[in-house]
JSON list of C-alpha atoms in Angstrom, two decimals:
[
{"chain": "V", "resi": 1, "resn": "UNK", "atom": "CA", "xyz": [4.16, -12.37, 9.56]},
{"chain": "V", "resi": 2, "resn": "UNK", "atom": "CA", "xyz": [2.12, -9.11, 9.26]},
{"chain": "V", "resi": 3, "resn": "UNK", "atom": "CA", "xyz": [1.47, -6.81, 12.23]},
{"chain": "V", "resi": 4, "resn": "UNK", "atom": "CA", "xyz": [-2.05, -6.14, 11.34]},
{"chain": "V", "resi": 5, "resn": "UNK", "atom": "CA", "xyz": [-3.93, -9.90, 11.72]},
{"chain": "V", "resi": 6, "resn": "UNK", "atom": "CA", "xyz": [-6.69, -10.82, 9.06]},
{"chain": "V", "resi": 7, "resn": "UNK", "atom": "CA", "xyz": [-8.51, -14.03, 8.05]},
{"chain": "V", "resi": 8, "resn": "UNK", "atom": "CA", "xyz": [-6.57, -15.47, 5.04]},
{"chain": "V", "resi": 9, "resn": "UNK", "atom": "CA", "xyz": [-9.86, -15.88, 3.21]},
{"chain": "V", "resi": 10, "resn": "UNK", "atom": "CA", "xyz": [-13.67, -15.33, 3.23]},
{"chain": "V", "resi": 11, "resn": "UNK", "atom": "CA", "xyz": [-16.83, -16.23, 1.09]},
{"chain": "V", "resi": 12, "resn": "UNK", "atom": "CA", "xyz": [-20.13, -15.41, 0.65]},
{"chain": "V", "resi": 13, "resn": "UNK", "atom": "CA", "xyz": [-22.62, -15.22, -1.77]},
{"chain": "V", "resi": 14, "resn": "UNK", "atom": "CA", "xyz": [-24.11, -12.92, -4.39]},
{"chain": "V", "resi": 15, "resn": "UNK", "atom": "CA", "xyz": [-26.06, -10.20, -2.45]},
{"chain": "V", "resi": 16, "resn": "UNK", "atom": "CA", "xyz": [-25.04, -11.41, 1.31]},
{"chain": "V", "resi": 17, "resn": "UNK", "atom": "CA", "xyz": [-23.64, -9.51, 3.34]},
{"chain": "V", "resi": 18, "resn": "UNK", "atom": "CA", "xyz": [-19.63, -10.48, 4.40]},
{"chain": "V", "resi": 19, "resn": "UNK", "atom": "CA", "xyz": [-17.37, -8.66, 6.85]},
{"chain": "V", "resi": 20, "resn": "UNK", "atom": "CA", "xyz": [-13.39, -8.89, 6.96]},
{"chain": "V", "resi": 21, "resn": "UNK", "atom": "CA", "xyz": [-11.71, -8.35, 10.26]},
{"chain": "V", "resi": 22, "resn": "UNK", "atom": "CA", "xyz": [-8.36, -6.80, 10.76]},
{"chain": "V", "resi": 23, "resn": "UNK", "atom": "CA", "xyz": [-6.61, -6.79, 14.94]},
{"chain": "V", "resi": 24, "resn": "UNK", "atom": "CA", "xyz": [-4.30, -5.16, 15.76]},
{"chain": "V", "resi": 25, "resn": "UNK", "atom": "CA", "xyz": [-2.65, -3.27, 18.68]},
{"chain": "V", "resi": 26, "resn": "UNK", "atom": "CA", "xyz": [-2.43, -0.24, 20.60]},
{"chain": "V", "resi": 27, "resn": "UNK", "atom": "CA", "xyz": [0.51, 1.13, 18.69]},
{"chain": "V", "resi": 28, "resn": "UNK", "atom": "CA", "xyz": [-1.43, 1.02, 15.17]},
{"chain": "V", "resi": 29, "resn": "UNK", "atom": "CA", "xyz": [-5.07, 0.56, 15.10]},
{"chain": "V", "resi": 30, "resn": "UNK", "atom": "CA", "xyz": [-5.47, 1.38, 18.80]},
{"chain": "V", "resi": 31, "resn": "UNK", "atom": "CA", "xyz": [-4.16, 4.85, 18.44]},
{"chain": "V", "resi": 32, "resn": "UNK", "atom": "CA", "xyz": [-4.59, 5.51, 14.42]},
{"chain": "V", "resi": 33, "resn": "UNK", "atom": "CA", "xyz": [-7.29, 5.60, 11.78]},
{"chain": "V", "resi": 34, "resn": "UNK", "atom": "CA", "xyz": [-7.71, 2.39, 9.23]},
{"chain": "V", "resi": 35, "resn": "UNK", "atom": "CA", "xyz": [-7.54, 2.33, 5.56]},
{"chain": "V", "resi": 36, "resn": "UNK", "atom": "CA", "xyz": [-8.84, -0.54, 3.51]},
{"chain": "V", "resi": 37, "resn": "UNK", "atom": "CA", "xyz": [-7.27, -1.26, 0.00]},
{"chain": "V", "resi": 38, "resn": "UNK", "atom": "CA", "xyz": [-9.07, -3.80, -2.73]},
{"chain": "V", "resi": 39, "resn": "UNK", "atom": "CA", "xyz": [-7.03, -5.51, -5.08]},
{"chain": "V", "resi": 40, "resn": "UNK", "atom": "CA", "xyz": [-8.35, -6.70, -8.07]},
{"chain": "V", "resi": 41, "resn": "UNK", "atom": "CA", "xyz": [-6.22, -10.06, -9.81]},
{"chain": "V", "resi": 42, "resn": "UNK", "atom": "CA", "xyz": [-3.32, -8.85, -11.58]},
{"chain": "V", "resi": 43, "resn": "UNK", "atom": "CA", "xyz": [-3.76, -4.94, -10.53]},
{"chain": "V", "resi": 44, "resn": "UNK", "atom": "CA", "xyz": [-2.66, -2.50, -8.21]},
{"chain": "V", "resi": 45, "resn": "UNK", "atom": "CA", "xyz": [-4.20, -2.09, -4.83]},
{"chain": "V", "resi": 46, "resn": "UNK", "atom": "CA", "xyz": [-7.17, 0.94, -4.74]},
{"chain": "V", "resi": 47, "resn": "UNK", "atom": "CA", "xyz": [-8.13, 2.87, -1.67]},
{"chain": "V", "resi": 48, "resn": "UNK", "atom": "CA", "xyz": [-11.20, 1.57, -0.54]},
{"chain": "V", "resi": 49, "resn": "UNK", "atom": "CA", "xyz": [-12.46, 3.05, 2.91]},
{"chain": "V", "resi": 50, "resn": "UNK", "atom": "CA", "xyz": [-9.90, 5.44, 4.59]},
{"chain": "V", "resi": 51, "resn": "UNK", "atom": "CA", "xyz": [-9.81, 7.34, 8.29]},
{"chain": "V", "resi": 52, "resn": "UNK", "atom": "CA", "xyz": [-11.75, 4.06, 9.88]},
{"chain": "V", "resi": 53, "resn": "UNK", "atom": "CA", "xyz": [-14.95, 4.83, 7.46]},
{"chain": "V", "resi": 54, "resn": "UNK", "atom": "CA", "xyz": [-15.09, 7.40, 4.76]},
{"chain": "V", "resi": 55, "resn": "UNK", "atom": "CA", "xyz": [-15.27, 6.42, 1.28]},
{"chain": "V", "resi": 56, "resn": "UNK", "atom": "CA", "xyz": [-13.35, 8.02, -1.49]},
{"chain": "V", "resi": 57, "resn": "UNK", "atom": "CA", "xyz": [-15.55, 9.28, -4.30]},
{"chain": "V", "resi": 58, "resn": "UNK", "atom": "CA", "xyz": [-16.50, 6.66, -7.01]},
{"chain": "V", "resi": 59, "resn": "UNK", "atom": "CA", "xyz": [-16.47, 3.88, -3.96]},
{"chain": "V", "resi": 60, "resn": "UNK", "atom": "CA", "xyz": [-19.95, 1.79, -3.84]},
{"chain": "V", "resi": 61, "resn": "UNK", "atom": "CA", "xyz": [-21.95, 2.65, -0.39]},
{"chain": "V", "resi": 62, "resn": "UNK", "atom": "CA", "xyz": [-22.00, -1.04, -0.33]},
{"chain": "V", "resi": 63, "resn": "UNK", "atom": "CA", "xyz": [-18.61, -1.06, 1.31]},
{"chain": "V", "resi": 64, "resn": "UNK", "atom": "CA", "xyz": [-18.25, 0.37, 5.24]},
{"chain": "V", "resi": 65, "resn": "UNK", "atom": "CA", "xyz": [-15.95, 0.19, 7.50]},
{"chain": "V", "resi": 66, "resn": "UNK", "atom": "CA", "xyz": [-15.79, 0.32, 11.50]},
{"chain": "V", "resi": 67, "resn": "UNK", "atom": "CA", "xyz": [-13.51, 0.60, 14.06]},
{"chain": "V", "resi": 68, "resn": "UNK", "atom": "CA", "xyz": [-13.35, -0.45, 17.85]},
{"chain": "V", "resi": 69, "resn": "UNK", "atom": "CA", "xyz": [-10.47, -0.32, 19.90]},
{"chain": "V", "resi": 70, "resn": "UNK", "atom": "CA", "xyz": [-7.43, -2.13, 18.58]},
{"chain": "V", "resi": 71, "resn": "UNK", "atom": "CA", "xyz": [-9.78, -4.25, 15.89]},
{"chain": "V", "resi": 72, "resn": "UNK", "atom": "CA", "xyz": [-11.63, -2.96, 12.72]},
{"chain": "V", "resi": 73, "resn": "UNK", "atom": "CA", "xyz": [-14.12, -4.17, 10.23]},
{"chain": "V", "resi": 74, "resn": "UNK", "atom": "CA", "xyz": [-14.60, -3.90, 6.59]},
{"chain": "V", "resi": 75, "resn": "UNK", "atom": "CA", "xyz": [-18.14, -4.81, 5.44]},
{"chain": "V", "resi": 76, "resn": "UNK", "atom": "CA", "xyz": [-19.49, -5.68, 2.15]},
{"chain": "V", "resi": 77, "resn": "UNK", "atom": "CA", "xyz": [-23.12, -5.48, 1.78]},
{"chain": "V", "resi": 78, "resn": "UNK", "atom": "CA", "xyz": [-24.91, -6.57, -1.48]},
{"chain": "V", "resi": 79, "resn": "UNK", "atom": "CA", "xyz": [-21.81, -8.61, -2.82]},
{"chain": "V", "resi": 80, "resn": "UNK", "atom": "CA", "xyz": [-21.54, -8.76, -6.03]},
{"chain": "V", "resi": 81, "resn": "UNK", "atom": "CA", "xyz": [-18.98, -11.03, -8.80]},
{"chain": "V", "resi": 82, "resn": "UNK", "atom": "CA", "xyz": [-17.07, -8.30, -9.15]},
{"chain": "V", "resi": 83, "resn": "UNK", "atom": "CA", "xyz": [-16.44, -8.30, -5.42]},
{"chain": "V", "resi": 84, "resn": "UNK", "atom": "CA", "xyz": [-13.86, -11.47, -5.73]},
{"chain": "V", "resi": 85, "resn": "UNK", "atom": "CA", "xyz": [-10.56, -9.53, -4.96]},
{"chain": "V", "resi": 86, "resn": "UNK", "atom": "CA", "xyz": [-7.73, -9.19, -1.78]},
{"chain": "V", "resi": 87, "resn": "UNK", "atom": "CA", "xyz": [-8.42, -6.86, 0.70]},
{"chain": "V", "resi": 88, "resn": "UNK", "atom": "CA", "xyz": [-6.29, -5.59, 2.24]},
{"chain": "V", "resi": 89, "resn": "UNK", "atom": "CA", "xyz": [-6.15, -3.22, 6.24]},
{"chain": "V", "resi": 90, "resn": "UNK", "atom": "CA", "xyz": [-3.62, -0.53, 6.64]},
{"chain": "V", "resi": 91, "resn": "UNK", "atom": "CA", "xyz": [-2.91, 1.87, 10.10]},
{"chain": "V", "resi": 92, "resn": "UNK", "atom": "CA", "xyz": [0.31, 3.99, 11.02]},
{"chain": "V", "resi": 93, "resn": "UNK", "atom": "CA", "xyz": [2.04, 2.43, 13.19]},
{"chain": "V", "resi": 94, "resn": "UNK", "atom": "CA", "xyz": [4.01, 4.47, 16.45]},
{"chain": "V", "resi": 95, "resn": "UNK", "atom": "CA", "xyz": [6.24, 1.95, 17.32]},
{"chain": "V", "resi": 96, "resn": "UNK", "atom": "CA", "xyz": [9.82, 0.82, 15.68]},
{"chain": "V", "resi": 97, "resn": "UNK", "atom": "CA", "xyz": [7.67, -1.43, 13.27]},
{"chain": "V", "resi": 98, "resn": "UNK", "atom": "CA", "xyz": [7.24, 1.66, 11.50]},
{"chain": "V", "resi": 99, "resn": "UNK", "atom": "CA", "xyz": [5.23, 3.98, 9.90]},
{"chain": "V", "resi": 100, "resn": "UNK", "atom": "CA", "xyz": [2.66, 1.89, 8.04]},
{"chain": "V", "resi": 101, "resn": "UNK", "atom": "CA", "xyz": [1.46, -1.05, 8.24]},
{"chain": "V", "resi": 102, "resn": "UNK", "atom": "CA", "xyz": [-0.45, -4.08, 6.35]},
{"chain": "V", "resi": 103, "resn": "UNK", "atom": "CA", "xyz": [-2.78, -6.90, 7.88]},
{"chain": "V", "resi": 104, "resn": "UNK", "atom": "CA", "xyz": [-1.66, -10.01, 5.33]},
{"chain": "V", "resi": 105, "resn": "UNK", "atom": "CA", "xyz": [-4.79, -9.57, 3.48]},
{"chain": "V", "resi": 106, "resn": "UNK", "atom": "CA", "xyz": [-8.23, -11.79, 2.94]},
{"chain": "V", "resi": 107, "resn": "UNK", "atom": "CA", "xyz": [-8.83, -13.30, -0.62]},
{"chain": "V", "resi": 108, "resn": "UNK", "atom": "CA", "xyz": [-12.50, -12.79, -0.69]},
{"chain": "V", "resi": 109, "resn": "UNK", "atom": "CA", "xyz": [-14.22, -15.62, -2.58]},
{"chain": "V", "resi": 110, "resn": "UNK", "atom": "CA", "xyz": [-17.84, -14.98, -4.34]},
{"chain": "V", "resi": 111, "resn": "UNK", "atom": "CA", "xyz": [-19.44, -18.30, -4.83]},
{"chain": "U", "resi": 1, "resn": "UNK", "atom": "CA", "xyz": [-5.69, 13.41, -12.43]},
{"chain": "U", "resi": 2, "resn": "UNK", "atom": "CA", "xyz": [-2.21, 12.59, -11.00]},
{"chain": "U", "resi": 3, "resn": "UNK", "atom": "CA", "xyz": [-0.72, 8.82, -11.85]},
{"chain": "U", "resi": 4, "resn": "UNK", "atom": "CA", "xyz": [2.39, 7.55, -11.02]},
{"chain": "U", "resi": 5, "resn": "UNK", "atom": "CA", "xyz": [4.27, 5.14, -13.00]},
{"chain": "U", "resi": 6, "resn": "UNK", "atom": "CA", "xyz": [7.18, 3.26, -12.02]},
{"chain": "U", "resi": 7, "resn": "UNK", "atom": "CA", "xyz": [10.40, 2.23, -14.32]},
{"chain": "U", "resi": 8, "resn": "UNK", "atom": "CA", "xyz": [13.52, 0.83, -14.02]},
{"chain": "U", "resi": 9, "resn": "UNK", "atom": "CA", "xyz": [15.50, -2.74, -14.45]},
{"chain": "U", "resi": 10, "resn": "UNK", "atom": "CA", "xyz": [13.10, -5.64, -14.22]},
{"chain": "U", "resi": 11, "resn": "UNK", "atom": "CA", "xyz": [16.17, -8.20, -13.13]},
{"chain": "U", "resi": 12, "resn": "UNK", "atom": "CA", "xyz": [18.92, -7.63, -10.74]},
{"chain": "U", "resi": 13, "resn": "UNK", "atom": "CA", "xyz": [21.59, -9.79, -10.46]},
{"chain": "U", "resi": 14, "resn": "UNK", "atom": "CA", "xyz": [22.47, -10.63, -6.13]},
{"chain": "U", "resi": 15, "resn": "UNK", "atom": "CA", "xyz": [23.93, -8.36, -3.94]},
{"chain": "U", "resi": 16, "resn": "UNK", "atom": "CA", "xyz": [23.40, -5.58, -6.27]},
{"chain": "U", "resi": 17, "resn": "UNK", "atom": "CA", "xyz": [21.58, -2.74, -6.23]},
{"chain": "U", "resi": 18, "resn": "UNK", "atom": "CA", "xyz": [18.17, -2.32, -7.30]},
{"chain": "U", "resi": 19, "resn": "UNK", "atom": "CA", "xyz": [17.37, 0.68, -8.69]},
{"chain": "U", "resi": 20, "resn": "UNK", "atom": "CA", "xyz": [13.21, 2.88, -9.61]},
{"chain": "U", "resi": 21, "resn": "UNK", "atom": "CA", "xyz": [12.20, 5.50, -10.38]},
{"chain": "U", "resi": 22, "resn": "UNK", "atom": "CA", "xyz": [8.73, 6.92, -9.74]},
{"chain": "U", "resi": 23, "resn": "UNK", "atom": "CA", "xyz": [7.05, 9.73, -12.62]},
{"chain": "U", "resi": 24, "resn": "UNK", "atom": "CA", "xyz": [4.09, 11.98, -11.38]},
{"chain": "U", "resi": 25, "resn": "UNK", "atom": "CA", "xyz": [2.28, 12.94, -14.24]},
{"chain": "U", "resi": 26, "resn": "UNK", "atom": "CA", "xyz": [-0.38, 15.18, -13.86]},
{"chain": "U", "resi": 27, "resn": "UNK", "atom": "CA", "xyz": [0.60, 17.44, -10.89]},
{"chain": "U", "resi": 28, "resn": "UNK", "atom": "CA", "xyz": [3.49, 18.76, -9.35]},
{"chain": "U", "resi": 29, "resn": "UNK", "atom": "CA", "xyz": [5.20, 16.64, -6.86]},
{"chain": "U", "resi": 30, "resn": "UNK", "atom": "CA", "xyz": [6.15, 19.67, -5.20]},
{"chain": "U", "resi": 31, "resn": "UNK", "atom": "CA", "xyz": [2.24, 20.84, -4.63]},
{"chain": "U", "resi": 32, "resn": "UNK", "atom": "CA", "xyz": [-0.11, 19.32, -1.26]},
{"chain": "U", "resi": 33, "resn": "UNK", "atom": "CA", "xyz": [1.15, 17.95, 1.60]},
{"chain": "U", "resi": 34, "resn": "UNK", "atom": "CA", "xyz": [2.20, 14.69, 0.57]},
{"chain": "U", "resi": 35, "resn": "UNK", "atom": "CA", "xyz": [4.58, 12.27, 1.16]},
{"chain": "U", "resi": 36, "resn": "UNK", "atom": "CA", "xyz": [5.75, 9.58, -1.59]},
{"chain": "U", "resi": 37, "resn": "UNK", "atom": "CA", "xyz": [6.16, 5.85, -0.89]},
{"chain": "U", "resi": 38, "resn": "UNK", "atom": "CA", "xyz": [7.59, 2.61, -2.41]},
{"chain": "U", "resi": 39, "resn": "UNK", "atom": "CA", "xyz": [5.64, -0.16, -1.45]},
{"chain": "U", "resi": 40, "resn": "UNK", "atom": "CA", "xyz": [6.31, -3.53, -2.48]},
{"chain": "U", "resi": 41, "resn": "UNK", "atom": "CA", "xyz": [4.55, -7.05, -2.98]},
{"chain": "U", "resi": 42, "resn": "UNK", "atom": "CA", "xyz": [6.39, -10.68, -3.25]},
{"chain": "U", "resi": 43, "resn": "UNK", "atom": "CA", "xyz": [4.42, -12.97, -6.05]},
{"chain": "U", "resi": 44, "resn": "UNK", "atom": "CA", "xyz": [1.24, -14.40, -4.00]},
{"chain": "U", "resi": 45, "resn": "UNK", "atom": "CA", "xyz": [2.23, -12.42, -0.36]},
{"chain": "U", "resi": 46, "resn": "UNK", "atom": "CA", "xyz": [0.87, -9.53, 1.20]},
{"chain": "U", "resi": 47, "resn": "UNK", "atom": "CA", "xyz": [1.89, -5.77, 1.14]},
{"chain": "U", "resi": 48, "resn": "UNK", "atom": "CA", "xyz": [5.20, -4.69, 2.22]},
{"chain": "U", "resi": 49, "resn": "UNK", "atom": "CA", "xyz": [5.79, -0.79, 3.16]},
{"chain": "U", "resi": 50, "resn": "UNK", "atom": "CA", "xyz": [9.13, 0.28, 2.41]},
{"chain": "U", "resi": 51, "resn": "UNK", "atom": "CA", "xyz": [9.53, 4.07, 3.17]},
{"chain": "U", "resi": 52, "resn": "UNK", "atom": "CA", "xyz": [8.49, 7.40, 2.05]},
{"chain": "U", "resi": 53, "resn": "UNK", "atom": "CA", "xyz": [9.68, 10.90, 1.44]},
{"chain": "U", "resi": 54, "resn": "UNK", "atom": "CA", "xyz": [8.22, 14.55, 1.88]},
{"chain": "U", "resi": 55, "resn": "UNK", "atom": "CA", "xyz": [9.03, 17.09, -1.04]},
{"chain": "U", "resi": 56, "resn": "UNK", "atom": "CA", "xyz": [11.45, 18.82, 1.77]},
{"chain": "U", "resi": 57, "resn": "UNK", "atom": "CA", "xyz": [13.47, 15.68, 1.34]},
{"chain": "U", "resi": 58, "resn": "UNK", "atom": "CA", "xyz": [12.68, 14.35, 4.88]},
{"chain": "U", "resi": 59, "resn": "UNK", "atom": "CA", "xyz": [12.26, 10.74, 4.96]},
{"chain": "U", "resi": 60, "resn": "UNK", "atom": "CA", "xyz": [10.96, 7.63, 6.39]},
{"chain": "U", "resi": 61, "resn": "UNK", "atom": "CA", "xyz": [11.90, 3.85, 6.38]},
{"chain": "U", "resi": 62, "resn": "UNK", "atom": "CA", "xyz": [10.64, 0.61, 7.26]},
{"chain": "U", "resi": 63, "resn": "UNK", "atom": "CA", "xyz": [13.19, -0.28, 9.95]},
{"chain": "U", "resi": 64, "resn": "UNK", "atom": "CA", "xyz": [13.44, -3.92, 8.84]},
{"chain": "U", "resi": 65, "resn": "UNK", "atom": "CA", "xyz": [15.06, -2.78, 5.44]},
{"chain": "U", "resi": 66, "resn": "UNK", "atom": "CA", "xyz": [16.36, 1.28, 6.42]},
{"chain": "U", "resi": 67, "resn": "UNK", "atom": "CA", "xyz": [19.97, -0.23, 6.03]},
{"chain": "U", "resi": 68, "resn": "UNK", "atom": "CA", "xyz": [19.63, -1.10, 2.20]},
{"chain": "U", "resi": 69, "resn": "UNK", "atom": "CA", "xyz": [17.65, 1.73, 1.49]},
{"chain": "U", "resi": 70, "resn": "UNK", "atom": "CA", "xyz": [17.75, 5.05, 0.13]},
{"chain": "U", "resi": 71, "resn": "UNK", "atom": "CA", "xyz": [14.32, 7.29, -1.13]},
{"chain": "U", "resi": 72, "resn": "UNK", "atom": "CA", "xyz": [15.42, 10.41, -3.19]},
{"chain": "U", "resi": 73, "resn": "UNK", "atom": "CA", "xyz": [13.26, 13.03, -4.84]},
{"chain": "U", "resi": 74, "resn": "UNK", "atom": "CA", "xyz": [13.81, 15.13, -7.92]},
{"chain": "U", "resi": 75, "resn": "UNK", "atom": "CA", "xyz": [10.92, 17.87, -8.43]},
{"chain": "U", "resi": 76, "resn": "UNK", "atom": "CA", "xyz": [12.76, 19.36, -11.11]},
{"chain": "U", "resi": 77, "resn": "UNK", "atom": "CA", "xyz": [11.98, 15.91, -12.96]},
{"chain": "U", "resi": 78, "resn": "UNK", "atom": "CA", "xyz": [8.54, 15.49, -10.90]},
{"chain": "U", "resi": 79, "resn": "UNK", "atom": "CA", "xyz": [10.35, 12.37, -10.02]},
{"chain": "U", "resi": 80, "resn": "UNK", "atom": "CA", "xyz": [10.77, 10.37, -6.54]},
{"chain": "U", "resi": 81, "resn": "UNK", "atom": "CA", "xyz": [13.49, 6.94, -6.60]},
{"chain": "U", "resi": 82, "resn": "UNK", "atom": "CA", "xyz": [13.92, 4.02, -4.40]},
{"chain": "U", "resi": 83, "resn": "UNK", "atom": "CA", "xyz": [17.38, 2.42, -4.33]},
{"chain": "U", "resi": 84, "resn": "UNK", "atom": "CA", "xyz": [17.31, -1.12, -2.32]},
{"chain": "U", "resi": 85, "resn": "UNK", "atom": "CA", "xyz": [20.99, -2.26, -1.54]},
{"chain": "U", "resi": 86, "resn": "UNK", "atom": "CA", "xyz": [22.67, -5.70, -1.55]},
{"chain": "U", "resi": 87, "resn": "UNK", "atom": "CA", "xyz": [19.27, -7.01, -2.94]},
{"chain": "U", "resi": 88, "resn": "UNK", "atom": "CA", "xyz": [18.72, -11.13, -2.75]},
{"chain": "U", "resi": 89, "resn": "UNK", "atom": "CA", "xyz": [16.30, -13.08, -3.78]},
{"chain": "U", "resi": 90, "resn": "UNK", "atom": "CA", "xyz": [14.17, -12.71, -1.24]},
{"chain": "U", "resi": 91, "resn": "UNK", "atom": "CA", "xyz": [13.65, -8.50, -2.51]},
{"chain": "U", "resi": 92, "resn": "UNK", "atom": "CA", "xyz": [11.97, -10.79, -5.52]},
{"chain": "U", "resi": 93, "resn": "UNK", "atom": "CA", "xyz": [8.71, -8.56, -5.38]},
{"chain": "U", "resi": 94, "resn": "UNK", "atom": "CA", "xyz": [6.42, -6.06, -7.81]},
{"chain": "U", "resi": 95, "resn": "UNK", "atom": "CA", "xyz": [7.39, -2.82, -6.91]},
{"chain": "U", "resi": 96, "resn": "UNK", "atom": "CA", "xyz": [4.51, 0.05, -6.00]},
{"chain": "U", "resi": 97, "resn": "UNK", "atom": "CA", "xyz": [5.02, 4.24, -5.88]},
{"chain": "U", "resi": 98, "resn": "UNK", "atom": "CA", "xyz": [1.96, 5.31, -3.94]},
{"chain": "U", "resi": 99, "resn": "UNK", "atom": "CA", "xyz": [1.35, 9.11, -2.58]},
{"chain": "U", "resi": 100, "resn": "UNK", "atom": "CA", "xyz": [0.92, 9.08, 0.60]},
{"chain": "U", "resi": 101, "resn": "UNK", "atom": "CA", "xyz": [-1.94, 12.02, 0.86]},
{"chain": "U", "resi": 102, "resn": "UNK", "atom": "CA", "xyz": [-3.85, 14.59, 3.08]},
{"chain": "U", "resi": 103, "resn": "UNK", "atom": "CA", "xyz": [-6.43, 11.84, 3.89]},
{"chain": "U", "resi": 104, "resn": "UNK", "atom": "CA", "xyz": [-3.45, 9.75, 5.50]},
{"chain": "U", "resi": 105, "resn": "UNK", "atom": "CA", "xyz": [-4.20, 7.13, 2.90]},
{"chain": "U", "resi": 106, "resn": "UNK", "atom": "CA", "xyz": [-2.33, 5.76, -0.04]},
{"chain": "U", "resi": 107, "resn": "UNK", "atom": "CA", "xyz": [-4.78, 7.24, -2.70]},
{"chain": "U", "resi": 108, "resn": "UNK", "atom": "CA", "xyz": [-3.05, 6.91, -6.20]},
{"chain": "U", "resi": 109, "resn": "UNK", "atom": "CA", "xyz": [-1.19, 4.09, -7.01]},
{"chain": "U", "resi": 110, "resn": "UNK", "atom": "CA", "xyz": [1.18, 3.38, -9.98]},
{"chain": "U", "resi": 111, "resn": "UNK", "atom": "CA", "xyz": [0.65, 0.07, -11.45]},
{"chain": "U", "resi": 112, "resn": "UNK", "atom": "CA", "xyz": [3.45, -1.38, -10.47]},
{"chain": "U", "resi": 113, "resn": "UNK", "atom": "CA", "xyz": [7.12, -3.33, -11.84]},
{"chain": "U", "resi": 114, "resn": "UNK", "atom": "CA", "xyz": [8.27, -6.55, -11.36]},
{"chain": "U", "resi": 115, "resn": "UNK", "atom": "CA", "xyz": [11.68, -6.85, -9.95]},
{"chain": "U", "resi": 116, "resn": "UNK", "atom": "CA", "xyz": [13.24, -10.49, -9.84]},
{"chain": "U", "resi": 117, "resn": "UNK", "atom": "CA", "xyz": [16.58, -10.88, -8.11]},
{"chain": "U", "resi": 118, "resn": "UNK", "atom": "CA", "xyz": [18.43, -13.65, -10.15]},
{"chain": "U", "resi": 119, "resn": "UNK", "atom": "CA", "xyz": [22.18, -14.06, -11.63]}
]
């Protein structure tokens, strides 16, 4: 069981707009920045949105996240085929659990 | 640009020891403030963080595996190495390096090995 909760799946439609949540508590997302990774089937994970909601260069302005309290948000505006991938949330973690931390990722579904 | 690229056994018999290596090609290991992780991945299951290390040699673990592990780095190699103890088959997993940068973000990625755990 991961310490960062997301929805196991999600689905939307070319050019809708989807969001992917990601909970968590005061000793991770409550007191840390968020990081969201996309993997694409059968590749490594790529940094997506990092310190709650900056981009790294090359990243689509479609993608944005948010943060509130001990809950964040990754949004995907536009969606697009090449969407379909895991996504996955990420926060340090100050308690024993340690350092990092994963939510169990959403398999986002483009229909 | 810096990539990482892992190597090492891709089947280790139980109760062994499982054994990677991480190359940085690219850059200097040694150069930025960054730490170096292993991060792992069982076959259909989520992301697993295993530990890190700083190029001073400091270190941090997951506490549910810091008994069976060990992170090491060579910079004279540009290298950084996970060694995962009394494995089972349960450690059955692809195997990430990942630096852990300035943006406090894993930002480069190697593409990962498959490690299966079988006699």
């Amino acid at each position: 069981q991961s310490v960062l909760t997301q929805p196991p799946s999600a689905s939307g439609t070319p050019g809708q707009r989807v969001t992917i949540s990601c909970s968590g508590s005061s000793s991770n997302i409550g007191s840390n920045t968020v990081n969201w990774y996309q993997q694409l089937p059968g590749t490594a994970p790529k940094l997506l949105i990092y310190s709650n909601n900056q981009r790294p260069s090359g990243v689509p302005d479609r993608f944005s996240g948010s943060k509130s309290g001990t809950s964040a948000s990754l949004a995907i505006s536009g969606l697009q085929s090449e969407d379909e991938a895991d996504y996955y949330c990420a926060a340090w973690d100050d308690s024993l659990n340690g350092p990092w931390v994963f939510g169990g990722g959403t398999k986002l579904t483009v229909l | 640009q810096v990539q990482l690229q892992e190597s090492g056994p891709g089947l280790v018999k139980p109760s062994q020891t499982l054994s990677l290596t991480c190359t940085v090609s690219g850059g200097s290991i040694s150069s930025g403030s960054y730490y170096w992780s292993w991060i792992r991945q069982p076959a259909g299951k989520g992301l697993e963080w295993i530990g890190r290390i700083y190029t001073s040699g400091s270190t941090n673990y997951n506490p549910s595996l810091k008994s069976r592990v060990t992170i090491s780095v060579d910079t004279s190699k540009n290298q950084f190495s996970l060694k995962l103890s009394s494995v089972t088959a349960a450690d059955t997993a692809v195997y990430y390096c990942a630096r852990d940068g300035e943006i406090g973000a894993f930002d480069i990625w190697g593409q990962g090995t498959m490690v299966t755990v079988s006699s």
